[in-house]
Short mmCIF file of C-alpha atoms in Angstrom, two decimals:
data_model
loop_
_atom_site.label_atom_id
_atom_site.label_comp_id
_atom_site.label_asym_id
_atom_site.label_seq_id
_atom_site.Cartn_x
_atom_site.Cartn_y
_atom_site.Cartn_z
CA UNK A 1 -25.93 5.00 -43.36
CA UNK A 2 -28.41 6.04 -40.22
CA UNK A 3 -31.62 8.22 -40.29
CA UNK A 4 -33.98 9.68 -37.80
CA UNK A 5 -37.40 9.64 -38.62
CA UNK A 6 -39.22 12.10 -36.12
CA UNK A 7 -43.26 12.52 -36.11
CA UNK A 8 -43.46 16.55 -36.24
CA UNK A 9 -45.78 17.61 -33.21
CA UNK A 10 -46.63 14.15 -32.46
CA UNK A 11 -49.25 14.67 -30.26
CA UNK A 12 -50.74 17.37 -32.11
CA UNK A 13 -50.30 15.90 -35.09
CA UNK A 14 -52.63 12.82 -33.65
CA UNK A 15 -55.19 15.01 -32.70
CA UNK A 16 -55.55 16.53 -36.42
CA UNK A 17 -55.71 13.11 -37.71
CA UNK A 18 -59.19 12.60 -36.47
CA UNK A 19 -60.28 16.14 -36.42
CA UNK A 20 -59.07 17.62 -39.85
CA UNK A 21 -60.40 21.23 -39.03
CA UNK A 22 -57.59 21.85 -36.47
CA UNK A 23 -54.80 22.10 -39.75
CA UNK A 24 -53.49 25.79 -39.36
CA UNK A 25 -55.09 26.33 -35.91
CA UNK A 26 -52.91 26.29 -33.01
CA UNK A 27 -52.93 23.20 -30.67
CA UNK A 28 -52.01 22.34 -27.61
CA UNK A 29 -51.54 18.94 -25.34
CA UNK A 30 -51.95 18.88 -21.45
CA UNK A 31 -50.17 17.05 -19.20
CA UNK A 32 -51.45 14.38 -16.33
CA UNK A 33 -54.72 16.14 -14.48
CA UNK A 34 -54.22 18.73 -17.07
CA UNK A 35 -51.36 20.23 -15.89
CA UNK A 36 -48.49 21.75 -17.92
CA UNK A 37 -48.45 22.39 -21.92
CA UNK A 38 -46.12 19.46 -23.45
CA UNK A 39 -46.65 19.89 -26.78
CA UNK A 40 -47.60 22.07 -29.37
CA UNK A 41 -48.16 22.78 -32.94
CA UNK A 42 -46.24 25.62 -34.89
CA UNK A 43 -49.28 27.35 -34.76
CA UNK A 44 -49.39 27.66 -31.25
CA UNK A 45 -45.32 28.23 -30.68
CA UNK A 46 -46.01 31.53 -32.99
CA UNK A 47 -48.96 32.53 -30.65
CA UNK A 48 -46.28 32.30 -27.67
CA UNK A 49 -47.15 29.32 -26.02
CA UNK A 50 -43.66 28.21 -23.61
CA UNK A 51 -43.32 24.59 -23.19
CA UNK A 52 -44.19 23.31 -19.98
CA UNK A 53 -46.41 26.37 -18.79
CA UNK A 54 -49.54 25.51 -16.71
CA UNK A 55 -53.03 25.91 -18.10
CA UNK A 56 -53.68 28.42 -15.94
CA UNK A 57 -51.24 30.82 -16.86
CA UNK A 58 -52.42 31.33 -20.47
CA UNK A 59 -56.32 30.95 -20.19
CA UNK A 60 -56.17 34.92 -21.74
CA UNK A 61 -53.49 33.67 -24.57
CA UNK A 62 -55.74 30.43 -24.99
CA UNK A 63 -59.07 33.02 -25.47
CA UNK A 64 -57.44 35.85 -27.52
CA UNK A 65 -55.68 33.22 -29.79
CA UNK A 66 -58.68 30.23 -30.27
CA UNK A 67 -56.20 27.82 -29.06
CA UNK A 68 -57.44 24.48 -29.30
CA UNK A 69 -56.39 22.36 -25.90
CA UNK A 70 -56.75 18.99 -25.47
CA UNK A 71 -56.10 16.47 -22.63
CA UNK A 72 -53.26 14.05 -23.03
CA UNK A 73 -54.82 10.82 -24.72
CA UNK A 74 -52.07 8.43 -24.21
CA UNK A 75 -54.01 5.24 -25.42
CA UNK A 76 -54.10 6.84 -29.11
CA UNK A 77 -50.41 8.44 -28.98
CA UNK A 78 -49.68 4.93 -28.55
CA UNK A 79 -51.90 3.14 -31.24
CA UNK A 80 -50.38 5.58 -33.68
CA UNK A 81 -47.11 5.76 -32.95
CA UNK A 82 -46.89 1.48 -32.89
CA UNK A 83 -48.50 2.28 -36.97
CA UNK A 84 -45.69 4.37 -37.38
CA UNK A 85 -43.24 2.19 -36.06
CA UNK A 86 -44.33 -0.68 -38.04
CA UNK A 87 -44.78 0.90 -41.41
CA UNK A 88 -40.88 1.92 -40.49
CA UNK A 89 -39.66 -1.37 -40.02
CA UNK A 90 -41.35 -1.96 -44.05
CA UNK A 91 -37.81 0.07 -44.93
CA UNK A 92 -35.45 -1.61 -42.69
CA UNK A 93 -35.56 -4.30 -40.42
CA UNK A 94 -32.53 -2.75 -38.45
CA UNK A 95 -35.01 -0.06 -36.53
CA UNK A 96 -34.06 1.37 -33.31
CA UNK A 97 -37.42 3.22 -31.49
CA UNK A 98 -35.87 6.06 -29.74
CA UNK A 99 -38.71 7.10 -27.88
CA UNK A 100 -42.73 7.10 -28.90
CA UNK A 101 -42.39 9.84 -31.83
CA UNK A 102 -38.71 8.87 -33.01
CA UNK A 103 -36.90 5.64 -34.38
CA UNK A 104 -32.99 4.94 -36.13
CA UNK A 105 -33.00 2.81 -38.69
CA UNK A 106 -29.63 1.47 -40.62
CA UNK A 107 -28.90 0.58 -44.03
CA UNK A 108 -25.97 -1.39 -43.93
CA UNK A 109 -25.94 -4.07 -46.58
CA UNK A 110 -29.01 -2.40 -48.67
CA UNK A 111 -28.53 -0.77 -51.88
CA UNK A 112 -30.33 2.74 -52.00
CA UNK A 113 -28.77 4.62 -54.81
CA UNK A 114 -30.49 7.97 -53.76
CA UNK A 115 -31.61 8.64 -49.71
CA UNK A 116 -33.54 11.70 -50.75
CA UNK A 117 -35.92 9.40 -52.43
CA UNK A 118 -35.99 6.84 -50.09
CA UNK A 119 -37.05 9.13 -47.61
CA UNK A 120 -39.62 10.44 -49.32
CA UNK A 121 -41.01 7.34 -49.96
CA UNK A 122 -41.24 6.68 -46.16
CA UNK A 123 -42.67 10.22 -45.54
CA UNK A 124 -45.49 10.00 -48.26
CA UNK A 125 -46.47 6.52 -47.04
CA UNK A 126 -46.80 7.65 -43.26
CA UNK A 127 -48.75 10.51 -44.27
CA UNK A 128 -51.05 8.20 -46.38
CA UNK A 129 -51.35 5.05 -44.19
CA UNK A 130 -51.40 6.97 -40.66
CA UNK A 131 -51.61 10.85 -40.84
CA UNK A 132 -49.13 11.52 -39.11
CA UNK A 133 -46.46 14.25 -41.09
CA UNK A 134 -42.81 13.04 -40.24
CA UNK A 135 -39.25 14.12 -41.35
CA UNK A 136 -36.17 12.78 -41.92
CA UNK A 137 -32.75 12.92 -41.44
CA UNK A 138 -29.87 10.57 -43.21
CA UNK A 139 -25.83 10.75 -42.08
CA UNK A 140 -23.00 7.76 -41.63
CA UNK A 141 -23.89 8.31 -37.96
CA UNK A 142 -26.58 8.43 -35.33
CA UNK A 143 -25.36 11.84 -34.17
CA UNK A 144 -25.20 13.56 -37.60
CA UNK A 145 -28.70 11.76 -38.66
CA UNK A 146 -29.90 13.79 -35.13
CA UNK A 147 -28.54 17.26 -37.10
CA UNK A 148 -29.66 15.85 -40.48
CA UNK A 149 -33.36 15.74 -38.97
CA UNK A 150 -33.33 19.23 -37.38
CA UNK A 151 -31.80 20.80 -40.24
CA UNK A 152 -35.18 18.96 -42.38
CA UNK A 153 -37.79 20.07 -40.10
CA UNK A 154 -36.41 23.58 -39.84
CA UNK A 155 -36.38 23.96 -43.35
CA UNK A 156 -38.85 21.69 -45.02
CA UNK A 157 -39.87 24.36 -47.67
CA UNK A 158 -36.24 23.48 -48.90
CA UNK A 159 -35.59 20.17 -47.85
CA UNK A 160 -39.49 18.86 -48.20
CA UNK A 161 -38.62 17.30 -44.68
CA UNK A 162 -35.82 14.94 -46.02
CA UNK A 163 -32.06 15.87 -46.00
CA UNK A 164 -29.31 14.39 -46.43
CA UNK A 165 -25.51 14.13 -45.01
CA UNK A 166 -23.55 12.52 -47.29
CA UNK A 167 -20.39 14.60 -47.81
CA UNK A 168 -17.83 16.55 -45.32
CA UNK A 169 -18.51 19.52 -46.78
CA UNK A 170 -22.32 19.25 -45.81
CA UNK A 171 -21.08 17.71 -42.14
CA UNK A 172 -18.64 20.73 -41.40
CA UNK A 173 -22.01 22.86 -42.45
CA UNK A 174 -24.10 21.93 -41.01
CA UNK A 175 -22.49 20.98 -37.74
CA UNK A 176 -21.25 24.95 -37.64
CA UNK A 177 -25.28 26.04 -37.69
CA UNK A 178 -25.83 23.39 -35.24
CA UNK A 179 -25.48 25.68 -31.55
CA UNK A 180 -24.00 23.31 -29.11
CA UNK A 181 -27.19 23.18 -26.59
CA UNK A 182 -28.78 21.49 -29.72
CA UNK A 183 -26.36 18.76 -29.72
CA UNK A 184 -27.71 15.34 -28.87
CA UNK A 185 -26.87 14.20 -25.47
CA UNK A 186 -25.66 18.01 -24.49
CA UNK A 187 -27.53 19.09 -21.53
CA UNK A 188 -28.23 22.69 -19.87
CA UNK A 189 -25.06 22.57 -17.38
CA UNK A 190 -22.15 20.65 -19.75
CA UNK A 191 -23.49 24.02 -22.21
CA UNK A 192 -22.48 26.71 -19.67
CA UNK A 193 -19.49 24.73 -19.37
CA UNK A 194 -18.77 24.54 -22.82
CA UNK A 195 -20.10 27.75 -23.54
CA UNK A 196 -16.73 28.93 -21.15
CA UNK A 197 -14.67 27.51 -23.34
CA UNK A 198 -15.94 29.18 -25.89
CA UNK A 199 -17.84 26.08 -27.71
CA UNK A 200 -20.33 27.77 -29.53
CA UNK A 201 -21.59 25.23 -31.85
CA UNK A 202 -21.06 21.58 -32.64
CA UNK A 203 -18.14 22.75 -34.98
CA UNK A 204 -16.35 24.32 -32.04
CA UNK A 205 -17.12 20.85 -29.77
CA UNK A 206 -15.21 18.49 -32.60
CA UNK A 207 -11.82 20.59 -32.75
CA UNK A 208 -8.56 18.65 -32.03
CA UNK A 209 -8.00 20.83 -28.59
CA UNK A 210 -11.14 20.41 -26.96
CA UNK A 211 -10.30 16.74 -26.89
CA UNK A 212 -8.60 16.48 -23.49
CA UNK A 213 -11.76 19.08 -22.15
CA UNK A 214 -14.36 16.57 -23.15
CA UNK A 215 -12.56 13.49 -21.84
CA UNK A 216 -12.07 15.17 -18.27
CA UNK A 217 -15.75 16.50 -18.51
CA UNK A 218 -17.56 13.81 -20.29
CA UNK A 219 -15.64 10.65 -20.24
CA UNK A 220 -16.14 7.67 -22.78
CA UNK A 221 -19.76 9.17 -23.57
CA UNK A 222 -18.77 12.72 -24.56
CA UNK A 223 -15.88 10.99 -26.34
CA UNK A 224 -17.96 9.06 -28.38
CA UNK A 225 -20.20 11.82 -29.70
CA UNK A 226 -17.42 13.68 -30.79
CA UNK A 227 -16.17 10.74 -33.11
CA UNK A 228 -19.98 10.36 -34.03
CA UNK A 229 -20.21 13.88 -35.15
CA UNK A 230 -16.72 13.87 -36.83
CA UNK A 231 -18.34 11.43 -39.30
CA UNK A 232 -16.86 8.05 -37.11
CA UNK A 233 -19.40 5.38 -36.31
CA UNK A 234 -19.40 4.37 -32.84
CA UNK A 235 -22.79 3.87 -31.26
CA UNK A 236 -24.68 0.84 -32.99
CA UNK A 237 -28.77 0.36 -32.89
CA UNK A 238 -29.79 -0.74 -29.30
CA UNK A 239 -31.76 -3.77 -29.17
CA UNK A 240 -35.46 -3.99 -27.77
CA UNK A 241 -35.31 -5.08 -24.51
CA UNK A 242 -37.31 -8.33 -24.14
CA UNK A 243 -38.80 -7.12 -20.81
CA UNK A 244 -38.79 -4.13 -18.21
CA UNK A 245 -36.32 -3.58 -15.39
CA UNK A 246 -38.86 -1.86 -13.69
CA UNK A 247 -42.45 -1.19 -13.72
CA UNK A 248 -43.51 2.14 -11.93
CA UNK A 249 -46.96 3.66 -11.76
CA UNK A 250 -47.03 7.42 -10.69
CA UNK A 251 -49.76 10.02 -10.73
CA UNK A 252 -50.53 13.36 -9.36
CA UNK A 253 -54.24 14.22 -7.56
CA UNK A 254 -56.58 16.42 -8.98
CA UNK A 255 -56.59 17.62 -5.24
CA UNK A 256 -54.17 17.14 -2.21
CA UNK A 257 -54.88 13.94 0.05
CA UNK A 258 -54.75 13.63 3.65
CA UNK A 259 -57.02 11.16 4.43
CA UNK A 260 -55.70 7.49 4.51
CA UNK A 261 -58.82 5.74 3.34
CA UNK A 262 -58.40 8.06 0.03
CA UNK A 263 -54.59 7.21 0.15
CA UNK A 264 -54.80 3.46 0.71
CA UNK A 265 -57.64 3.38 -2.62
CA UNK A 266 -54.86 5.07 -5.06
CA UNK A 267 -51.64 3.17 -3.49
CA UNK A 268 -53.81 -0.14 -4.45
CA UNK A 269 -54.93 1.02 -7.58
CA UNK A 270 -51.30 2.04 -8.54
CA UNK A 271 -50.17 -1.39 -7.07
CA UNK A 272 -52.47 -3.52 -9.24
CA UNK A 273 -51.70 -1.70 -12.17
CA UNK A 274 -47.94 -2.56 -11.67
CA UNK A 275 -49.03 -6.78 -11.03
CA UNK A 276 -51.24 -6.85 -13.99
CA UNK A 277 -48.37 -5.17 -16.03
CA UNK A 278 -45.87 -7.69 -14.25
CA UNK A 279 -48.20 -10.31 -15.68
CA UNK A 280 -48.05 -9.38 -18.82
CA UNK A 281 -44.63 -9.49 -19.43
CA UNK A 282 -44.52 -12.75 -17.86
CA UNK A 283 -42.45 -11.28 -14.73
CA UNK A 284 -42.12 -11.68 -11.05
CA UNK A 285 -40.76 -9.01 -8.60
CA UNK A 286 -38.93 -8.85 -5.20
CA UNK A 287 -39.05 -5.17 -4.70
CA UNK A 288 -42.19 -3.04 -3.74
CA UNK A 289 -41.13 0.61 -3.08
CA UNK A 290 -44.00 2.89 -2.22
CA UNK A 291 -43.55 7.13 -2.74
CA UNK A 292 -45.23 9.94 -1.37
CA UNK A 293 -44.92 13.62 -2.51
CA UNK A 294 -45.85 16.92 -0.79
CA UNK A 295 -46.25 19.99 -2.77
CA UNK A 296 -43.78 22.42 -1.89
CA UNK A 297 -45.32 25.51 -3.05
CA UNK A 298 -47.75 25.15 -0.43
CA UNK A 299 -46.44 23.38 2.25
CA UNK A 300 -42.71 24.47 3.88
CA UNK A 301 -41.29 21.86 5.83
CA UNK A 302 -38.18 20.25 5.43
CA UNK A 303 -39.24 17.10 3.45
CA UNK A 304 -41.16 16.66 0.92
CA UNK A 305 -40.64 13.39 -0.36
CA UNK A 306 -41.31 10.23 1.44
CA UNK A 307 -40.67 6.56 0.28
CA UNK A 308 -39.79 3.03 1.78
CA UNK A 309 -39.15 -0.25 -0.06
CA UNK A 310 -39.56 -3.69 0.76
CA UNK A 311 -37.89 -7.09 -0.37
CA UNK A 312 -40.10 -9.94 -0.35
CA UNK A 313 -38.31 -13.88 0.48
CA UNK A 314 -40.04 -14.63 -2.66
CA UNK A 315 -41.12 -13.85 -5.93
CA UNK A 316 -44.29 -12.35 -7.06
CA UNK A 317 -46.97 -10.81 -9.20
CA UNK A 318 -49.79 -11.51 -7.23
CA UNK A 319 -52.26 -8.23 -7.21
CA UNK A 320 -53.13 -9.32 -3.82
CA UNK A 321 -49.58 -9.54 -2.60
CA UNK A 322 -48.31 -6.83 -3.95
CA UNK A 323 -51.14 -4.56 -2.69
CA UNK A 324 -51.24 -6.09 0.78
CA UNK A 325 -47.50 -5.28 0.95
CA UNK A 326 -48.08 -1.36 -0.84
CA UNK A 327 -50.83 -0.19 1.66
CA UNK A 328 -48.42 -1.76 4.87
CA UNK A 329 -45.95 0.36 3.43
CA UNK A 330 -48.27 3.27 3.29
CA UNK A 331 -48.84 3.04 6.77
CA UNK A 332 -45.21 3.17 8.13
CA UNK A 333 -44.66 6.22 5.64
CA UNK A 334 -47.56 7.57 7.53
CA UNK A 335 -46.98 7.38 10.72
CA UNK A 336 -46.05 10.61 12.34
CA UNK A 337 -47.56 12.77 9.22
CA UNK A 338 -51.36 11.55 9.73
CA UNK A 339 -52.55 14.92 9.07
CA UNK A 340 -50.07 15.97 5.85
CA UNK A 341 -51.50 16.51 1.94
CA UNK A 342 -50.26 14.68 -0.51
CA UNK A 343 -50.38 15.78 -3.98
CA UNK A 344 -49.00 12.42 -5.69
CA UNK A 345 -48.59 8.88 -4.72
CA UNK A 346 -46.59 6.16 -6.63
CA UNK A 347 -45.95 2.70 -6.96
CA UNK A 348 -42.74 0.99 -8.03
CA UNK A 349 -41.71 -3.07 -8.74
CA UNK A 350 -38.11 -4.03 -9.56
CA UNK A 351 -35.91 -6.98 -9.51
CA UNK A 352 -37.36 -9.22 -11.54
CA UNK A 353 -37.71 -12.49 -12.71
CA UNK A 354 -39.06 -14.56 -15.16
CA UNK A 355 -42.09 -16.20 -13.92
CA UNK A 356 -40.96 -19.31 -15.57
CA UNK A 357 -38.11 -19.40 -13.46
CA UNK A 358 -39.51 -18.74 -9.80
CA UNK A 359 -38.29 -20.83 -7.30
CA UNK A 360 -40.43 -21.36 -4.35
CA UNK A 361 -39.42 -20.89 -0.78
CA UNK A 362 -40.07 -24.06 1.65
CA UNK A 363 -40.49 -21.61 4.65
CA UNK A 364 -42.41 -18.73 3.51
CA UNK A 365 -44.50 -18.15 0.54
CA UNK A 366 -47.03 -16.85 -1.04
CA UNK A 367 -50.82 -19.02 -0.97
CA UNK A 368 -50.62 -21.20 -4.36
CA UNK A 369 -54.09 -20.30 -4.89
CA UNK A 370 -53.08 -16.96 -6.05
CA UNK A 371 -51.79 -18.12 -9.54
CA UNK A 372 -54.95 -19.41 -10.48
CA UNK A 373 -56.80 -16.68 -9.17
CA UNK A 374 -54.86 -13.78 -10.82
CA UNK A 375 -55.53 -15.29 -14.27
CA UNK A 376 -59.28 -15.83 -14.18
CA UNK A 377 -59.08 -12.14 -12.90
CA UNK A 378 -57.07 -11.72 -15.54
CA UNK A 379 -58.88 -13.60 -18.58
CA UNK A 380 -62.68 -11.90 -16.81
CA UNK A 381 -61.08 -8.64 -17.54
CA UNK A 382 -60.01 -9.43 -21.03
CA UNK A 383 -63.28 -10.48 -22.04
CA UNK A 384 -65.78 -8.15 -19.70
CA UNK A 385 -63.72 -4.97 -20.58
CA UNK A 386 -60.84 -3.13 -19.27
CA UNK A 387 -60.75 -3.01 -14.95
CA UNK A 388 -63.92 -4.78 -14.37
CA UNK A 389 -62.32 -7.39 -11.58
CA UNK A 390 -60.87 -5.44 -9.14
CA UNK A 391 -59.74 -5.25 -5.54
CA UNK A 392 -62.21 -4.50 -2.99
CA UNK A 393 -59.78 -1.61 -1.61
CA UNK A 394 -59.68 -0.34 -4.93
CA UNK A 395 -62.22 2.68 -6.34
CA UNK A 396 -64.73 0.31 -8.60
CA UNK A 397 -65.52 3.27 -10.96
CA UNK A 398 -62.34 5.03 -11.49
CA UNK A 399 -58.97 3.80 -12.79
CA UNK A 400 -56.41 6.37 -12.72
CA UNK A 401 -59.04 9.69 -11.52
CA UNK A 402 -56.97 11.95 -13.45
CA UNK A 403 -58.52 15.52 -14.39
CA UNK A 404 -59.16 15.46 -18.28
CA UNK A 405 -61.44 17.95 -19.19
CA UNK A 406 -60.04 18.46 -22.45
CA UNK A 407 -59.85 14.71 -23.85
CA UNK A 408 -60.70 13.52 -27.34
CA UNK A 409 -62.39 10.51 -28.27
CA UNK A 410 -59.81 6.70 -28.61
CA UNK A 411 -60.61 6.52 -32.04
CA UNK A 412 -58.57 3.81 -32.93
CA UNK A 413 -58.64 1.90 -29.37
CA UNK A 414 -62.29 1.90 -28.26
CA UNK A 415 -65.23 0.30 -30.66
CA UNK A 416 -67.67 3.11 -29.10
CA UNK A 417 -65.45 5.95 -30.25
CA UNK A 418 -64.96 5.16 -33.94
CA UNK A 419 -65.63 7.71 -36.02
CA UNK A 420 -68.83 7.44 -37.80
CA UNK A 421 -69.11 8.27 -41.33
CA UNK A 422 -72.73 9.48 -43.09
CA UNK A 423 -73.11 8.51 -46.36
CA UNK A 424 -76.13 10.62 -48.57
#
């Protein structure tokens, strides 16, 4: 047996941890430079706030409404979400974390006479330990625990946000209220497709002549989620990967860039963000790639996004290297667009290695001294507080220079935001 634990309005939900008085108001999370809405509390889908609208576009609905908006505050999403996570694994050490505000866990080999219960035993103790209100979703397969969950958080009146699929006559059910574009792993175009065919709802997607359809359309993978939603196990818990196969650090301005001195500051920021990350998974790269992005709605021209990579002889996850080689980069992307904005620069590192298993090049390599200069920089920034070593091309005051207007305090992360309590 599978479930799906998903936090309900995660990041709205770890806003009202801290700040109580927000219950029954409607919230609503920013993204990057407080861009687009990308979450929201029930609340605030009732006062008709769409997903992914920009701020600007509902500063009357944010007025008439009291809606309570808040920057993104990433650092705490995080801090609570690992709490969640770990008071998870406390059930089953077979846990799977989907993604920041979702995890699988299996049950094979453990006797639980009655799931109900056992998930609301894990709901009660993440709403006591953390905060954070959760529900969950039990079936013989990752799929149906994906239909289990929806079906508890759209009616946890009924199902106090646990529910259970433990019988075909409760699969065929609920898979015929499931509509197909809410199938896991269905996306917008295979649903016009399907919805040609006249696949409806998950119900329609699992009959015996839609079989050769989905092979020809979806291969192995559309294959396999029909067998998981006909009850048939086939897709296991994915490990945690050990390390990234990638690091990439991305970010939008608060205003478009033209001038290279401002450019060259945020391509080395970006780039020692990605070595110090490359450090501490104990990685070496060979890969820079450097991006560029014009915005479209205000610039036509015929290209709008720029990026070059390079492949170093040798390995590396020296800041100084990798900057050196981001800002060269930056300079062949700008030559012949001098005078062009920008609205968003990135920074990406990929083929790695383990640092314990560099080999060094006789010809050409990096200096040796900068191994023992990127960990005292390294170790002086562990113990002086966050960024205080840095490049001399880099901004010594600001990090990432995002536009936050709207951002709470890192309660759990920061000793100067704790929250303070007055005792009389």
């Amino acid at each position: 047996m599978y479930a799906l634990v998903d936090c309900n309005n995660f990041y709205a939900s770890c806003e009202r941890v801290f700040q109580p008085k927000l219950n029954g108001k409607p919230v609503v999370i920013l993204s990057n430079n407080d861009g687009c809405v990308i979450s929201r509390s029930n609340e605030a889908k009732v006062a008709g706030v769409p997903m992914g609208v920009p701020l600007f576009q509902i500063k009357d609905l944010v007025k008439e409404k009291n809606i309570e908006v808040f920057s993104s505050n990433y650092v705490l999403y995080g801090d609570l979400s690992n709490r969640v996570m770990k008071i998870l694994a406390q059930f089953s050490p077979n846990l799977e974390i989907y993604s920041i505000d979702e995890a699988f866990l299996n049950f094979d080999g453990m006797a639980i006479s009655d799931y109900d219960y056992y998930g609301i035993a894990m709901k009660s103790r993440i709403q006591k330990w953390v905060g954070i209100p959760v529900c969950v979703g039990f079936a013989p397969t990752k799929a149906l625990a994906k239909v289990a969950n929806k079906i508890a958080k759209k009616f946890q009146e009924r199902t106090s946000g646990v529910y259970t699929i433990d019988t075909d006559e409760k699969r065929i059910k609920a898979l015929k209220w499931t509509k197909i574009e809410d199938v896991w792993g269905i996306g917008n175009r295979t649903t016009k497709k399907a919805k040609l065919r006249n696949i409806h709802t998950a119900f329609d997607f699992i009959q015996p002549h839609q079989e050769p359809w989905i092979r020809k359309e979806l291969g192995v993978v559309g294959l396999r989620l029909k067998y998981e939603l006909e009850g048939k196990s086939v897709l296991d818990l994915e490990p945690i990967p050990n390390a990234k196969k990638s690091i990439s650090t991305t970010r939008s301005f608060p205003k478009q860039i033209a001038d290279f001195d401002l450019l060259r500051e945020r391509v080395a920021t970006f780039a020692a963000i990605c070595a110090e990350k490359l450090r501490n998974q104990n990685s070496c790269c060979h890969t820079v790639i450097v991006m560029l992005v014009i915005d479209r709605h205000t610039v036509k021209t015929s290209k709008y996004y720029f990026n070059m990579a390079v492949t170093l002889p040798f390995a590396t996850n020296s800041t100084l290297t990798i900057s050196n080689i981001a800002i060269s980069i930056l300079k062949k992307l700008l030559h012949g667009n001098e005078n062009v904005k920008f609205k968003k620069a990135g920074v990406i590192v990929t083929e790695f290695i383990p640092e314990d298993q560099k080999q060094f090049q006789l010809f050409e390599e990096e200096n040796p001294k900068h191994l023992a200069l990127m960990r005292s920089m390294d170790f002086l920034n562990k113990k002086m507080g966050d960024k205080k070593v840095k490049l001399a091309s880099q901004n010594l005051n600001l990090t990432w220079n995002m536009r936050q207007n709207h951002l709470s305090p890192k309660y759990t992360t920061n000793f100067n935001d704790i929250l303070e309590v007055k005792c009389q």
